[in-house]
C-alpha cells in the first residue's frame, strides 16, 4: 500500500537502467551519521609481521605490505597496492593451454606460485549466499549505486591501485580478507581485529587483488559482483551431485565459453573492468572480447556496472543443459541495459518486490531463468526476495547518500542465516563525484567516507 501511494504521488519514477530522473518524493532527513574520513584516520599496525623482502616474487610486494593502515575498530584497512602482478599472463590466448572449467585449484596454485614462489593453498572458500543492492539518484540527479556484500565474516582491505601500467586506469578496489585467506585453507583472519594481532603473518594481503568484489576507477566507472544459485558441475557415483526437485527446470551448467576468444576468469575480469574501462559501453566491449570460464565450483556471479554519466547495466551468463550441444560451448552472455530488459524479467515472477527493476540480488535476471523462476525451487531457495522486499519497501527513487546507506541496512543478512554469514559491508558509490560512503556489519555508529578521485589524483 505504501508503495502504491508513493507511485501515485511521484510524477515519474526512475528507471533501473535508463536512470532518467523527474520529480519524486524525498524523505525527511534523519540524525546525521558519524562519518569518519578514511585517509585522515589511518594508523600503522604495531609489531606487524610483513615477512622478509626476499620471500616474495613480485616487485612492490614489501612496499605494499608496509603501507598497510587500519582505521578505528580493526574492521577497515587500506594500503597502496604496488605489487607488479602480471595480469595479462592470466588471460589465456587461443592455442594456449586453458584453465579447465571449475578447476580453481589449478588457478589458485599458479597465483600462489606467482606471489610467493610456492603453492600455499589447501582449500577454497565456500560460496557465500548473498549480496543485494539498488540504484537511485540523489537530489542533484546524480546516480547512486548501493551494494551489500553478504557472506562469510571478513575484514575489508581497500586497495589503492595507483601504480598502473601506461594506458591503464587507477582504481580503488574493495576486498574481503576472509576470501583470499580461505583460498589458502584457513579461517584465522575471519574475526575483526585479527590483522592487528602482534606478529601475525600478513603476507596473505598480497593476494587481496584476487578477491576484489567491487570498486571504482579514476573515471567513476564502478562495478560489483553478486552471488547467484550454483551450477551443475560435479559427478558422483550414481549421477549428478545436485539432485533436482521433480518438475523443476534443470540447473544451468558451469559457464565455459569456447568461441575462439582469449579465456578470462573471475579475478582477472574484475581487474580488467577497473583497469581498462571508462564507461559502461567499454565494459560491454570487454565482456564480448573474451571467453569466460567459471573456475570456482558452486559459485556463479552476475555483475552490476555504472559510470559517471549515469549509465548502468547488468551482465549475466546462462546456459540450460538442454540448450548445450555435446562438446560445444554455447554459453550465453546477457547484457541488460534498458528498463524493458528488467521489466520483462521481473513481471514474469509472481513474488514481486517493490521497485524491483531498481534492485539486484542473488537470483537470475535474464529472461531464460526468469521465465521459470516460480517453479525452480533450486532458484527460489537460494534467492531471498523477502529480504530484498524489505529493503525496497524502504526505498525512494531520490535519496541522499546517507539515506541510501540507511536503506541498504534493511536488506542486510541477519543472525538467522547458516554458517554465521553476515553483511560485511554496505556501500554507496557516487560515480559522478567519485565518492564512497560505507559501514560495516549493519553498524551505523561509524560510517566511513572516501573521496576516490581526490586520493587517486595524489
mmCIF file of N, CA and C in Angstrom, residues 264-315:
data_model
loop_
_atom_site.group_PDB
_atom_site.id
_atom_site.type_symbol
_atom_site.label_atom_id
_atom_site.label_comp_id
_atom_site.label_asym_id
_atom_site.label_seq_id
_atom_site.Cartn_x
_atom_site.Cartn_y
_atom_site.Cartn_z
ATOM 1 N N UNK A 264 39.131 -15.708 -20.066
ATOM 2 C CA UNK A 264 39.285 -14.863 -18.886
ATOM 3 C C UNK A 264 38.479 -15.463 -17.741
ATOM 4 N N UNK A 265 38.929 -15.216 -16.509
ATOM 5 C CA UNK A 265 38.279 -15.764 -15.333
ATOM 6 C C UNK A 265 37.944 -14.647 -14.355
ATOM 7 N N UNK A 266 37.293 -15.003 -13.270
ATOM 8 C CA UNK A 266 36.660 -14.022 -12.375
ATOM 9 C C UNK A 266 37.603 -12.917 -11.902
ATOM 10 N N UNK A 267 38.687 -13.267 -11.222
ATOM 11 C CA UNK A 267 39.575 -12.256 -10.648
ATOM 12 C C UNK A 267 40.205 -11.382 -11.726
ATOM 13 N N UNK A 268 40.577 -11.984 -12.834
ATOM 14 C CA UNK A 268 41.220 -11.245 -13.911
ATOM 15 C C UNK A 268 40.219 -10.298 -14.564
ATOM 16 N N UNK A 269 38.988 -10.761 -14.741
ATOM 17 C CA UNK A 269 37.944 -9.917 -15.315
ATOM 18 C C UNK A 269 37.710 -8.679 -14.462
ATOM 19 N N UNK A 270 37.681 -8.852 -13.141
ATOM 20 C CA UNK A 270 37.448 -7.707 -12.251
ATOM 21 C C UNK A 270 38.554 -6.668 -12.379
ATOM 22 N N UNK A 271 39.782 -7.137 -12.493
ATOM 23 C CA UNK A 271 40.883 -6.206 -12.673
ATOM 24 C C UNK A 271 40.767 -5.465 -13.998
ATOM 25 N N UNK A 272 40.410 -6.188 -15.060
ATOM 26 C CA UNK A 272 40.308 -5.562 -16.378
ATOM 27 C C UNK A 272 39.162 -4.541 -16.437
ATOM 28 N N UNK A 273 38.083 -4.803 -15.732
ATOM 29 C CA UNK A 273 36.970 -3.838 -15.699
ATOM 30 C C UNK A 273 37.461 -2.496 -15.180
ATOM 31 N N UNK A 274 38.151 -2.517 -14.041
ATOM 32 C CA UNK A 274 38.583 -1.267 -13.421
ATOM 33 C C UNK A 274 39.802 -0.665 -14.115
ATOM 34 N N UNK A 275 40.662 -1.493 -14.660
ATOM 35 C CA UNK A 275 41.915 -1.007 -15.236
ATOM 36 C C UNK A 275 41.792 -0.519 -16.673
ATOM 37 N N UNK A 276 40.792 -1.009 -17.413
ATOM 38 C CA UNK A 276 40.746 -0.701 -18.840
ATOM 39 C C UNK A 276 39.442 -0.074 -19.315
ATOM 40 N N UNK A 277 38.442 0.072 -18.437
ATOM 41 C CA UNK A 277 37.138 0.576 -18.867
ATOM 42 C C UNK A 277 36.825 1.938 -18.233
ATOM 43 N N UNK A 278 36.276 2.809 -19.055
ATOM 44 C CA UNK A 278 35.907 4.144 -18.594
ATOM 45 C C UNK A 278 34.397 4.311 -18.505
ATOM 46 N N UNK A 279 33.658 3.584 -19.332
ATOM 47 C CA UNK A 279 32.206 3.700 -19.398
ATOM 48 C C UNK A 279 31.577 2.309 -19.435
ATOM 49 N N UNK A 280 30.246 2.288 -19.277
ATOM 50 C CA UNK A 280 29.508 1.038 -19.401
ATOM 51 C C UNK A 280 29.711 0.433 -20.789
ATOM 52 N N UNK A 281 29.771 1.271 -21.817
ATOM 53 C CA UNK A 281 29.990 0.767 -23.179
ATOM 54 C C UNK A 281 31.334 0.054 -23.284
ATOM 55 N N UNK A 282 32.342 0.580 -22.588
ATOM 56 C CA UNK A 282 33.648 -0.092 -22.583
ATOM 57 C C UNK A 282 33.543 -1.472 -21.950
ATOM 58 N N UNK A 283 32.752 -1.585 -20.885
ATOM 59 C CA UNK A 283 32.598 -2.875 -20.205
ATOM 60 C C UNK A 283 31.887 -3.871 -21.115
ATOM 61 N N UNK A 284 30.906 -3.395 -21.870
ATOM 62 C CA UNK A 284 30.231 -4.279 -22.826
ATOM 63 C C UNK A 284 31.238 -4.862 -23.825
ATOM 64 N N UNK A 285 32.092 -4.013 -24.362
ATOM 65 C CA UNK A 285 33.107 -4.464 -25.310
ATOM 66 C C UNK A 285 34.065 -5.452 -24.654
ATOM 67 N N UNK A 286 34.400 -5.187 -23.381
ATOM 68 C CA UNK A 286 35.306 -6.080 -22.656
ATOM 69 C C UNK A 286 34.705 -7.472 -22.536
ATOM 70 N N UNK A 287 33.469 -7.566 -22.061
ATOM 71 C CA UNK A 287 32.835 -8.869 -21.894
ATOM 72 C C UNK A 287 32.754 -9.614 -23.218
ATOM 73 N N UNK A 288 32.460 -8.898 -24.288
ATOM 74 C CA UNK A 288 32.307 -9.531 -25.596
ATOM 75 C C UNK A 288 33.642 -9.950 -26.208
ATOM 76 N N UNK A 289 34.738 -9.456 -25.652
ATOM 77 C CA UNK A 289 36.057 -9.726 -26.225
ATOM 78 C C UNK A 289 36.685 -11.019 -25.726
ATOM 79 N N UNK A 290 36.075 -11.636 -24.690
ATOM 80 C CA UNK A 290 36.690 -12.797 -24.053
ATOM 81 C C UNK A 290 35.723 -13.964 -23.962
ATOM 82 N N UNK A 291 36.289 -15.140 -23.855
ATOM 83 C CA UNK A 291 35.544 -16.332 -23.452
ATOM 84 C C UNK A 291 35.670 -16.461 -21.940
ATOM 85 N N UNK A 292 34.544 -16.477 -21.246
ATOM 86 C CA UNK A 292 34.551 -16.540 -19.784
ATOM 87 C C UNK A 292 34.414 -17.985 -19.320
ATOM 88 N N UNK A 293 35.215 -18.354 -18.321
ATOM 89 C CA UNK A 293 35.150 -19.685 -17.727
ATOM 90 C C UNK A 293 34.971 -19.578 -16.226
ATOM 91 N N UNK A 294 33.991 -20.314 -15.702
ATOM 92 C CA UNK A 294 33.767 -20.374 -14.252
ATOM 93 C C UNK A 294 34.773 -21.363 -13.646
ATOM 94 N N UNK A 295 35.548 -20.891 -12.668
ATOM 95 C CA UNK A 295 36.577 -21.739 -12.066
ATOM 96 C C UNK A 295 36.243 -22.228 -10.668
ATOM 97 N N UNK A 296 35.439 -21.482 -9.916
ATOM 98 C CA UNK A 296 35.159 -21.856 -8.525
ATOM 99 C C UNK A 296 33.885 -22.685 -8.483
ATOM 100 N N UNK A 297 33.970 -23.969 -8.159
ATOM 101 C CA UNK A 297 32.780 -24.817 -8.134
ATOM 102 C C UNK A 297 31.705 -24.256 -7.202
ATOM 103 N N UNK A 298 30.465 -24.449 -7.594
ATOM 104 C CA UNK A 298 29.300 -23.994 -6.834
ATOM 105 C C UNK A 298 29.196 -22.475 -6.743
ATOM 106 N N UNK A 299 29.974 -21.773 -7.535
ATOM 107 C CA UNK A 299 29.960 -20.314 -7.454
ATOM 108 C C UNK A 299 29.708 -19.709 -8.818
ATOM 109 N N UNK A 300 28.710 -18.861 -8.876
ATOM 110 C CA UNK A 300 28.464 -18.066 -10.074
ATOM 111 C C UNK A 300 28.062 -16.677 -9.628
ATOM 112 N N UNK A 301 28.381 -15.683 -10.427
ATOM 113 C CA UNK A 301 28.029 -14.307 -10.089
ATOM 114 C C UNK A 301 27.436 -13.621 -11.305
ATOM 115 N N UNK A 302 26.709 -12.537 -11.041
ATOM 116 C CA UNK A 302 26.424 -11.574 -12.095
ATOM 117 C C UNK A 302 26.934 -10.223 -11.628
ATOM 118 N N UNK A 303 27.034 -9.293 -12.572
ATOM 119 C CA UNK A 303 27.723 -8.041 -12.305
ATOM 120 C C UNK A 303 26.808 -6.854 -12.565
ATOM 121 N N UNK A 304 26.908 -5.865 -11.690
ATOM 122 C CA UNK A 304 26.269 -4.571 -11.941
ATOM 123 C C UNK A 304 27.379 -3.553 -12.170
ATOM 124 N N UNK A 305 27.236 -2.750 -13.219
ATOM 125 C CA UNK A 305 28.239 -1.756 -13.589
ATOM 126 C C UNK A 305 27.557 -0.415 -13.801
ATOM 127 N N UNK A 306 28.198 0.674 -13.347
ATOM 128 C CA UNK A 306 27.680 2.026 -13.549
ATOM 129 C C UNK A 306 28.835 2.955 -13.859
ATOM 130 N N UNK A 307 28.529 4.077 -14.532
ATOM 131 C CA UNK A 307 29.589 5.031 -14.842
ATOM 132 C C UNK A 307 29.175 6.451 -14.474
ATOM 133 N N UNK A 308 30.098 7.398 -14.685
ATOM 134 C CA UNK A 308 29.889 8.776 -14.238
ATOM 135 C C UNK A 308 28.820 9.508 -15.033
ATOM 136 N N UNK A 309 28.423 8.978 -16.190
ATOM 137 C CA UNK A 309 27.369 9.617 -16.971
ATOM 138 C C UNK A 309 25.976 9.220 -16.501
ATOM 139 N N UNK A 310 25.896 8.272 -15.574
ATOM 140 C CA UNK A 310 24.607 7.784 -15.094
ATOM 141 C C UNK A 310 24.124 6.537 -15.792
ATOM 142 N N UNK A 311 24.927 5.986 -16.700
ATOM 143 C CA UNK A 311 24.566 4.740 -17.358
ATOM 144 C C UNK A 311 24.821 3.565 -16.419
ATOM 145 N N UNK A 312 24.006 2.522 -16.536
ATOM 146 C CA UNK A 312 24.180 1.344 -15.692
ATOM 147 C C UNK A 312 23.682 0.107 -16.415
ATOM 148 N N UNK A 313 24.157 -1.066 -15.973
ATOM 149 C CA UNK A 313 23.929 -2.277 -16.744
ATOM 150 C C UNK A 313 24.161 -3.511 -15.877
ATOM 151 N N UNK A 314 23.465 -4.602 -16.201
ATOM 152 C CA UNK A 314 23.675 -5.899 -15.563
ATOM 153 C C UNK A 314 24.231 -6.873 -16.591
ATOM 154 N N UNK A 315 25.255 -7.632 -16.201
ATOM 155 C CA UNK A 315 25.873 -8.651 -17.055
ATOM 156 C C UNK A 315 25.658 -10.018 -16.399
#
